[in-house]
PDB file of C-alpha atoms in Angstrom:
ATOM      1  CA  ASP A  19       6.502  16.908   2.451  1.00  0.00           C
ATOM      2  CA  GLN A  20       3.490  14.660   2.375  1.00  0.00           C
ATOM      3  CA  GLN A  21       1.981  14.433  -1.091  1.00  0.00           C
ATOM      4  CA  VAL A  22      -1.056  12.365  -0.112  1.00  0.00           C
ATOM      5  CA  LYS A  23      -2.883  13.385   3.026  1.00  0.00           C
ATOM      6  CA  GLN A  24      -5.564  11.641   5.007  1.00  0.00           C
ATOM      7  CA  ASN A  25      -6.258  14.140   7.733  1.00  0.00           C
ATOM      8  CA  SER A  26      -8.684  12.044   9.741  1.00  0.00           C
ATOM      9  CA  PRO A  27      -6.867   9.287  11.647  1.00  0.00           C
ATOM     10  CA  SER A  28     -10.162   7.674  12.604  1.00  0.00           C
ATOM     11  CA  LEU A  29     -13.861   7.627  11.793  1.00  0.00           C
ATOM     12  CA  SER A  30     -16.737   5.941  13.578  1.00  0.00           C
ATOM     13  CA  VAL A  31     -20.152   5.342  11.994  1.00  0.00           C
ATOM     14  CA  GLN A  32     -23.261   3.327  12.710  1.00  0.00           C
ATOM     15  CA  GLU A  33     -24.081   0.223  10.719  1.00  0.00           C
ATOM     16  CA  GLY A  34     -26.293   1.062   7.764  1.00  0.00           C
ATOM     17  CA  ARG A  35     -25.162   4.677   7.540  1.00  0.00           C
ATOM     18  CA  ILE A  36     -22.774   6.212   5.041  1.00  0.00           C
ATOM     19  CA  SER A  37     -19.024   6.281   5.655  1.00  0.00           C
ATOM     20  CA  ILE A  38     -17.061   9.030   3.924  1.00  0.00           C
ATOM     21  CA  LEU A  39     -13.284   8.835   3.934  1.00  0.00           C
ATOM     22  CA  ASN A  40     -11.348  11.782   2.569  1.00  0.00           C
ATOM     23  CA  CYS A  41      -7.994  12.175   0.873  1.00  0.00           C
ATOM     24  CA  ASP A  42      -6.168  15.249  -0.391  1.00  0.00           C
ATOM     25  CA  TYR A  43      -3.118  15.399  -2.615  1.00  0.00           C
ATOM     26  CA  THR A  44      -0.658  18.121  -3.484  1.00  0.00           C
ATOM     27  CA  ASN A  45       1.032  16.789  -6.619  1.00  0.00           C
ATOM     28  CA  SER A  46      -0.967  17.885  -9.663  1.00  0.00           C
ATOM     29  CA  MET A  47       0.877  15.290 -11.749  1.00  0.00           C
ATOM     30  CA  PHE A  48      -0.932  12.421 -10.019  1.00  0.00           C
ATOM     31  CA  ASP A  49      -3.375  10.896 -12.480  1.00  0.00           C
ATOM     32  CA  TYR A  50      -4.470   7.647 -10.899  1.00  0.00           C
ATOM     33  CA  PHE A  51      -5.772   7.042  -7.418  1.00  0.00           C
ATOM     34  CA  LEU A  52      -6.392   3.852  -5.472  1.00  0.00           C
ATOM     35  CA  TRP A  53      -7.983   2.907  -2.175  1.00  0.00           C
ATOM     36  CA  TYR A  54      -6.700  -0.018  -0.151  1.00  0.00           C
ATOM     37  CA  LYS A  55      -8.282  -1.622   2.880  1.00  0.00           C
ATOM     38  CA  LYS A  56      -6.234  -3.222   5.637  1.00  0.00           C
ATOM     39  CA  TYR A  57      -7.376  -5.546   8.400  1.00  0.00           C
ATOM     40  CA  PRO A  58      -5.157  -6.195  11.440  1.00  0.00           C
ATOM     41  CA  ALA A  59      -2.442  -8.798  10.855  1.00  0.00           C
ATOM     42  CA  GLU A  60      -3.072  -8.761   7.109  1.00  0.00           C
ATOM     43  CA  GLY A  61      -1.599  -6.915   4.166  1.00  0.00           C
ATOM     44  CA  PRO A  62      -3.520  -4.134   2.414  1.00  0.00           C
ATOM     45  CA  THR A  63      -5.971  -5.250  -0.257  1.00  0.00           C
ATOM     46  CA  PHE A  64      -7.039  -3.246  -3.267  1.00  0.00           C
ATOM     47  CA  LEU A  65     -10.548  -1.846  -3.030  1.00  0.00           C
ATOM     48  CA  ILE A  66     -11.285   0.600  -5.837  1.00  0.00           C
ATOM     49  CA  SER A  67      -9.492   3.048  -8.100  1.00  0.00           C
ATOM     50  CA  ILE A  68     -10.170   6.051 -10.294  1.00  0.00           C
ATOM     51  CA  SER A  69      -8.432   7.670 -13.211  1.00  0.00           C
ATOM     52  CA  SER A  70      -8.093  11.435 -13.405  1.00  0.00           C
ATOM     53  CA  ILE A  71     -10.202  11.416 -16.570  1.00  0.00           C
ATOM     54  CA  LYS A  72     -13.199  10.438 -14.463  1.00  0.00           C
ATOM     55  CA  ASP A  73     -14.881  12.075 -11.520  1.00  0.00           C
ATOM     56  CA  LYS A  74     -16.653   9.018 -10.162  1.00  0.00           C
ATOM     57  CA  ASN A  75     -16.187   5.280 -10.044  1.00  0.00           C
ATOM     58  CA  GLU A  76     -18.606   2.892  -8.413  1.00  0.00           C
ATOM     59  CA  ASP A  77     -18.277  -0.727  -7.346  1.00  0.00           C
ATOM     60  CA  GLY A  78     -21.149  -2.095  -5.333  1.00  0.00           C
ATOM     61  CA  ARG A  79     -21.319  -0.321  -1.998  1.00  0.00           C
ATOM     62  CA  PHE A  80     -18.115   1.587  -2.694  1.00  0.00           C
ATOM     63  CA  THR A  81     -17.903   4.811  -4.695  1.00  0.00           C
ATOM     64  CA  VAL A  82     -14.875   7.008  -5.169  1.00  0.00           C
ATOM     65  CA  PHE A  83     -15.285  10.646  -6.155  1.00  0.00           C
ATOM     66  CA  LEU A  84     -12.486  12.769  -7.576  1.00  0.00           C
ATOM     67  CA  ASN A  85     -12.410  16.585  -7.587  1.00  0.00           C
ATOM     68  CA  LYS A  86      -9.330  17.491  -9.571  1.00  0.00           C
ATOM     69  CA  SER A  87      -9.634  21.232  -9.097  1.00  0.00           C
ATOM     70  CA  ALA A  88      -9.643  20.763  -5.334  1.00  0.00           C
ATOM     71  CA  LYS A  89      -7.104  17.922  -5.458  1.00  0.00           C
ATOM     72  CA  HIS A  90      -9.470  15.924  -3.328  1.00  0.00           C
ATOM     73  CA  LEU A  91     -10.946  12.470  -3.454  1.00  0.00           C
ATOM     74  CA  SER A  92     -13.351  10.663  -1.213  1.00  0.00           C
ATOM     75  CA  LEU A  93     -14.483   7.103  -0.679  1.00  0.00           C
ATOM     76  CA  HIS A  94     -18.145   6.539   0.128  1.00  0.00           C
ATOM     77  CA  ILE A  95     -19.349   3.291   1.628  1.00  0.00           C
ATOM     78  CA  VAL A  96     -23.116   2.824   1.605  1.00  0.00           C
ATOM     79  CA  PRO A  97     -24.487   1.125   3.595  1.00  0.00           C
ATOM     80  CA  SER A  98     -21.644   0.617   6.050  1.00  0.00           C
ATOM     81  CA  GLN A  99     -21.279  -2.821   7.594  1.00  0.00           C
ATOM     82  CA  PRO A 100     -19.315  -3.982  10.654  1.00  0.00           C
ATOM     83  CA  GLY A 101     -17.048  -5.981   8.336  1.00  0.00           C
ATOM     84  CA  ASP A 102     -15.953  -2.708   6.758  1.00  0.00           C
ATOM     85  CA  SER A 103     -14.105  -1.841   9.969  1.00  0.00           C
ATOM     86  CA  ALA A 104     -10.485  -1.537   8.855  1.00  0.00           C
ATOM     87  CA  VAL A 105      -7.779   0.977   8.037  1.00  0.00           C
ATOM     88  CA  TYR A 106      -8.257   2.598   4.638  1.00  0.00           C
ATOM     89  CA  PHE A 107      -5.299   3.918   2.694  1.00  0.00           C
ATOM     90  CA  CYS A 108      -5.487   6.351  -0.177  1.00  0.00           C
ATOM     91  CA  ALA A 109      -2.699   6.038  -2.754  1.00  0.00           C
ATOM     92  CA  ALA A 110      -1.722   7.975  -5.865  1.00  0.00           C
ATOM     93  CA  THR A 111       0.521   7.511  -8.866  1.00  0.00           C
ATOM     94  CA  GLN A 112       1.443   9.388 -12.000  1.00  0.00           C
ATOM     95  CA  GLY A 113       2.029   8.554 -15.613  1.00  0.00           C
ATOM     96  CA  GLY A 114       1.881   4.799 -15.128  1.00  0.00           C
ATOM     97  CA  SER A 115       4.727   4.940 -12.609  1.00  0.00           C
ATOM     98  CA  GLU A 116       5.405   1.862 -10.514  1.00  0.00           C
ATOM     99  CA  LYS A 117       5.540   4.008  -7.421  1.00  0.00           C
ATOM    100  CA  LEU A 118       2.451   4.389  -5.295  1.00  0.00           C
ATOM    101  CA  VAL A 119       2.446   7.226  -2.778  1.00  0.00           C
ATOM    102  CA  PHE A 120       0.316   6.351   0.218  1.00  0.00           C
ATOM    103  CA  GLY A 121      -1.498   8.447   2.761  1.00  0.00           C
ATOM    104  CA  LYS A 122      -1.235   7.673   6.463  1.00  0.00           C
ATOM    105  CA  GLY A 123      -4.554   5.865   6.566  1.00  0.00           C
ATOM    106  CA  THR A 124      -7.906   6.326   8.274  1.00  0.00           C
ATOM    107  CA  LYS A 125      -9.207   3.756  10.738  1.00  0.00           C
ATOM    108  CA  LEU A 126     -12.912   3.152  10.144  1.00  0.00           C
ATOM    109  CA  THR A 127     -15.032   1.593  12.848  1.00  0.00           C
ATOM    110  CA  VAL A 128     -18.577   0.570  11.966  1.00  0.00           C
ATOM    111  CA  ASN A 129     -20.632   0.010  15.083  1.00  0.00           C
ATOM    112  CA  PRO A 130     -23.465  -2.566  15.039  1.00  0.00           C
TER     113      PRO A 130
ATOM    114  CA  ASP B  19      -3.388 -20.615  -0.618  1.00  0.00           C
ATOM    115  CA  ALA B  20      -1.822 -17.187  -0.286  1.00  0.00           C
ATOM    116  CA  ASP B  21      -0.528 -15.654  -3.511  1.00  0.00           C
ATOM    117  CA  VAL B  22       2.116 -13.539  -1.740  1.00  0.00           C
ATOM    118  CA  THR B  23       3.844 -15.029   1.274  1.00  0.00           C
ATOM    119  CA  GLN B  24       6.345 -13.513   3.667  1.00  0.00           C
ATOM    120  CA  THR B  25       8.696 -15.170   6.113  1.00  0.00           C
ATOM    121  CA  PRO B  26       9.115 -14.784   8.978  1.00  0.00           C
ATOM    122  CA  ARG B  27       5.847 -13.237  10.149  1.00  0.00           C
ATOM    123  CA  ASN B  28       7.436 -11.953  13.335  1.00  0.00           C
ATOM    124  CA  ARG B  29      11.061 -11.395  14.267  1.00  0.00           C
ATOM    125  CA  ILE B  30      12.788  -9.903  17.261  1.00  0.00           C
ATOM    126  CA  THR B  31      16.476  -9.163  16.898  1.00  0.00           C
ATOM    127  CA  LYS B  32      19.233  -7.085  18.435  1.00  0.00           C
ATOM    128  CA  THR B  33      20.999  -3.988  17.233  1.00  0.00           C
ATOM    129  CA  GLY B  34      23.804  -4.795  14.816  1.00  0.00           C
ATOM    130  CA  LYS B  35      22.453  -8.143  13.660  1.00  0.00           C
ATOM    131  CA  ARG B  36      21.940  -8.988  10.006  1.00  0.00           C
ATOM    132  CA  ILE B  37      18.360  -9.820   9.126  1.00  0.00           C
ATOM    133  CA  MET B  38      16.776 -11.131   5.953  1.00  0.00           C
ATOM    134  CA  LEU B  39      13.071 -10.964   5.198  1.00  0.00           C
ATOM    135  CA  GLU B  40      11.812 -13.143   2.390  1.00  0.00           C
ATOM    136  CA  CYS B  41       8.947 -12.803  -0.017  1.00  0.00           C
ATOM    137  CA  SER B  42       7.579 -15.346  -2.472  1.00  0.00           C
ATOM    138  CA  GLN B  43       4.722 -15.027  -4.935  1.00  0.00           C
ATOM    139  CA  THR B  44       2.754 -17.397  -7.130  1.00  0.00           C
ATOM    140  CA  LYS B  45       0.938 -14.717  -9.111  1.00  0.00           C
ATOM    141  CA  GLY B  46       3.454 -14.748 -11.943  1.00  0.00           C
ATOM    142  CA  HIS B  47       3.976 -11.003 -11.652  1.00  0.00           C
ATOM    143  CA  ASP B  48       7.191  -9.388 -12.811  1.00  0.00           C
ATOM    144  CA  ARG B  49       7.129  -6.444 -10.447  1.00  0.00           C
ATOM    145  CA  MET B  50       7.851  -6.769  -6.740  1.00  0.00           C
ATOM    146  CA  TYR B  51       8.120  -4.202  -3.955  1.00  0.00           C
ATOM    147  CA  TRP B  52       9.153  -3.807  -0.348  1.00  0.00           C
ATOM    148  CA  TYR B  53       7.395  -1.299   1.931  1.00  0.00           C
ATOM    149  CA  ARG B  54       7.590  -0.462   5.576  1.00  0.00           C
ATOM    150  CA  GLN B  55       4.728   0.787   7.683  1.00  0.00           C
ATOM    151  CA  ASP B  56       5.248   2.809  10.828  1.00  0.00           C
ATOM    152  CA  PRO B  57       2.447   3.897  13.134  1.00  0.00           C
ATOM    153  CA  GLY B  58       0.871   7.076  11.781  1.00  0.00           C
ATOM    154  CA  LEU B  59       3.098   7.151   8.695  1.00  0.00           C
ATOM    155  CA  GLY B  60       1.376   4.948   6.174  1.00  0.00           C
ATOM    156  CA  LEU B  61       3.391   2.790   3.785  1.00  0.00           C
ATOM    157  CA  ARG B  62       6.724   3.934   2.406  1.00  0.00           C
ATOM    158  CA  LEU B  63       8.535   2.300  -0.494  1.00  0.00           C
ATOM    159  CA  ILE B  64      11.970   0.836   0.246  1.00  0.00           C
ATOM    160  CA  TYR B  65      12.926  -0.939  -2.993  1.00  0.00           C
ATOM    161  CA  TYR B  66      11.203  -2.232  -6.084  1.00  0.00           C
ATOM    162  CA  SER B  67      12.131  -4.566  -8.907  1.00  0.00           C
ATOM    163  CA  PHE B  68      10.780  -4.863 -12.434  1.00  0.00           C
ATOM    164  CA  ASP B  69      12.463  -8.207 -13.059  1.00  0.00           C
ATOM    165  CA  VAL B  70      15.420 -10.253 -11.838  1.00  0.00           C
ATOM    166  CA  LYS B  71      17.876  -7.899 -13.515  1.00  0.00           C
ATOM    167  CA  ASP B  72      16.291  -4.644 -12.431  1.00  0.00           C
ATOM    168  CA  ILE B  73      16.427  -3.221  -8.910  1.00  0.00           C
ATOM    169  CA  ASN B  74      15.428   0.311  -7.980  1.00  0.00           C
ATOM    170  CA  LYS B  75      15.643   2.359  -4.826  1.00  0.00           C
ATOM    171  CA  GLY B  76      12.491   3.693  -3.314  1.00  0.00           C
ATOM    172  CA  GLU B  77      11.825   6.517  -0.919  1.00  0.00           C
ATOM    173  CA  ILE B  78      13.727   5.113   2.080  1.00  0.00           C
ATOM    174  CA  SER B  79      16.395   2.660   0.880  1.00  0.00           C
ATOM    175  CA  ASP B  80      19.218   3.668   3.229  1.00  0.00           C
ATOM    176  CA  GLY B  81      20.145   0.836   5.578  1.00  0.00           C
ATOM    177  CA  TYR B  82      18.477  -1.797   3.389  1.00  0.00           C
ATOM    178  CA  SER B  83      19.480  -3.988   0.472  1.00  0.00           C
ATOM    179  CA  VAL B  84      17.494  -6.397  -1.691  1.00  0.00           C
ATOM    180  CA  SER B  85      18.020  -9.455  -3.829  1.00  0.00           C
ATOM    181  CA  ARG B  86      15.753 -10.698  -6.610  1.00  0.00           C
ATOM    182  CA  GLN B  87      16.735 -14.366  -6.734  1.00  0.00           C
ATOM    183  CA  ALA B  88      14.039 -15.347  -9.219  1.00  0.00           C
ATOM    184  CA  GLN B  89      10.865 -13.925 -10.680  1.00  0.00           C
ATOM    185  CA  ALA B  90       8.967 -15.266  -7.700  1.00  0.00           C
ATOM    186  CA  LYS B  91      11.373 -14.315  -4.903  1.00  0.00           C
ATOM    187  CA  PHE B  92      12.425 -10.945  -3.552  1.00  0.00           C
ATOM    188  CA  SER B  93      14.389 -10.628  -0.299  1.00  0.00           C
ATOM    189  CA  LEU B  94      15.003  -7.612   1.884  1.00  0.00           C
ATOM    190  CA  SER B  95      18.122  -7.438   4.059  1.00  0.00           C
ATOM    191  CA  LEU B  96      19.061  -5.238   6.953  1.00  0.00           C
ATOM    192  CA  GLU B  97      22.856  -5.519   7.084  1.00  0.00           C
ATOM    193  CA  SER B  98      23.147  -4.093  10.587  1.00  0.00           C
ATOM    194  CA  ALA B  99      19.768  -3.615  12.191  1.00  0.00           C
ATOM    195  CA  ILE B 100      19.058  -0.540  14.295  1.00  0.00           C
ATOM    196  CA  PRO B 101      16.085   0.202  16.567  1.00  0.00           C
ATOM    197  CA  ASN B 102      14.472   2.746  14.233  1.00  0.00           C
ATOM    198  CA  GLN B 103      14.054  -0.059  11.695  1.00  0.00           C
ATOM    199  CA  THR B 104      11.440  -1.533  13.985  1.00  0.00           C
ATOM    200  CA  ALA B 105       8.353  -1.580  11.782  1.00  0.00           C
ATOM    201  CA  LEU B 106       5.874  -3.669   9.844  1.00  0.00           C
ATOM    202  CA  TYR B 107       7.302  -4.726   6.482  1.00  0.00           C
ATOM    203  CA  PHE B 108       5.189  -5.602   3.469  1.00  0.00           C
ATOM    204  CA  CYS B 109       6.072  -7.212   0.191  1.00  0.00           C
ATOM    205  CA  ALA B 110       3.862  -6.539  -2.815  1.00  0.00           C
ATOM    206  CA  THR B 111       3.612  -7.597  -6.448  1.00  0.00           C
ATOM    207  CA  SER B 112       2.001  -6.108  -9.509  1.00  0.00           C
ATOM    208  CA  ASP B 113       1.498  -6.505 -13.184  1.00  0.00           C
ATOM    209  CA  PHE B 114      -0.098  -4.031 -15.532  1.00  0.00           C
ATOM    210  CA  SER B 115      -3.699  -4.701 -16.419  1.00  0.00           C
ATOM    211  CA  PRO B 116      -5.984  -2.460 -18.465  1.00  0.00           C
ATOM    212  CA  GLY B 117      -8.239  -0.240 -16.437  1.00  0.00           C
ATOM    213  CA  THR B 118     -11.658   0.904 -17.546  1.00  0.00           C
ATOM    214  CA  SER B 119     -10.051   3.946 -19.129  1.00  0.00           C
ATOM    215  CA  GLY B 120      -7.818   1.703 -21.170  1.00  0.00           C
ATOM    216  CA  ARG B 121      -4.856   2.877 -19.153  1.00  0.00           C
ATOM    217  CA  ALA B 122      -2.639   0.460 -17.300  1.00  0.00           C
ATOM    218  CA  VAL B 123      -3.500   0.111 -13.636  1.00  0.00           C
ATOM    219  CA  ASN B 124      -0.790  -0.391 -11.077  1.00  0.00           C
ATOM    220  CA  GLU B 125      -2.787  -2.461  -8.635  1.00  0.00           C
ATOM    221  CA  GLN B 126      -0.443  -4.041  -6.124  1.00  0.00           C
ATOM    222  CA  PHE B 127      -1.051  -7.251  -4.196  1.00  0.00           C
ATOM    223  CA  PHE B 128       0.371  -7.350  -0.699  1.00  0.00           C
ATOM    224  CA  GLY B 129       1.688 -10.111   1.486  1.00  0.00           C
ATOM    225  CA  PRO B 130       0.574 -10.474   5.117  1.00  0.00           C
ATOM    226  CA  GLY B 131       3.522  -8.539   6.509  1.00  0.00           C
ATOM    227  CA  THR B 132       6.505  -9.164   8.779  1.00  0.00           C
ATOM    228  CA  ARG B 133       6.611  -7.480  12.151  1.00  0.00           C
ATOM    229  CA  LEU B 134      10.254  -6.714  12.930  1.00  0.00           C
ATOM    230  CA  THR B 135      11.443  -5.504  16.313  1.00  0.00           C
ATOM    231  CA  VAL B 136      15.027  -4.357  16.771  1.00  0.00           C
ATOM    232  CA  LEU B 137      16.089  -4.100  20.402  1.00  0.00           C
TER     233      LEU B 137
END
């Protein structure tokens, strides 16, 4: 049973527009959420995170929104750039656990 | 210089062979992890270690073993490789650091990956 779901395998947007990547989770005990970005032939790199006590966290062009009642989070990238083209993984953890539970990833393509 | 390195980067082997994947880190982190990534399945945790004396099974540990030789080194072994162990393997490290909420943040730092093919 998948606890972290990224239902869109891929997303394509134009340069300069907004990219919105979605993530849903089923485990109500999750209290910390992270987004990782992965380029081909490289390991994932941490992008941004959010605690369940917040509903928004912003870092430059990247903003993560958390809707606890809907068990849903989203990553907004504004404006999107071609260098943002990568696979984005949503991950969740609970109670300071060492274990991260990852979604399957969404491949973002930003077209020039 | 890479903080988390993995060797080899690519390996092709045959069914039944013993394989060892190695991971080294210079970040000084205590915690180390091994994941595998399969197409369309995301990353799944195989084993993790809090320190050289502490090894824990992850979600999919069957068919794998690990060794934490030192704080900086964590190896993953496939005692008798089988084709469904063909995957991309990642090592990661972490150390708690305070987040903006004051809560510890389990940010993990990943190596570049090892692509393993079992024929």
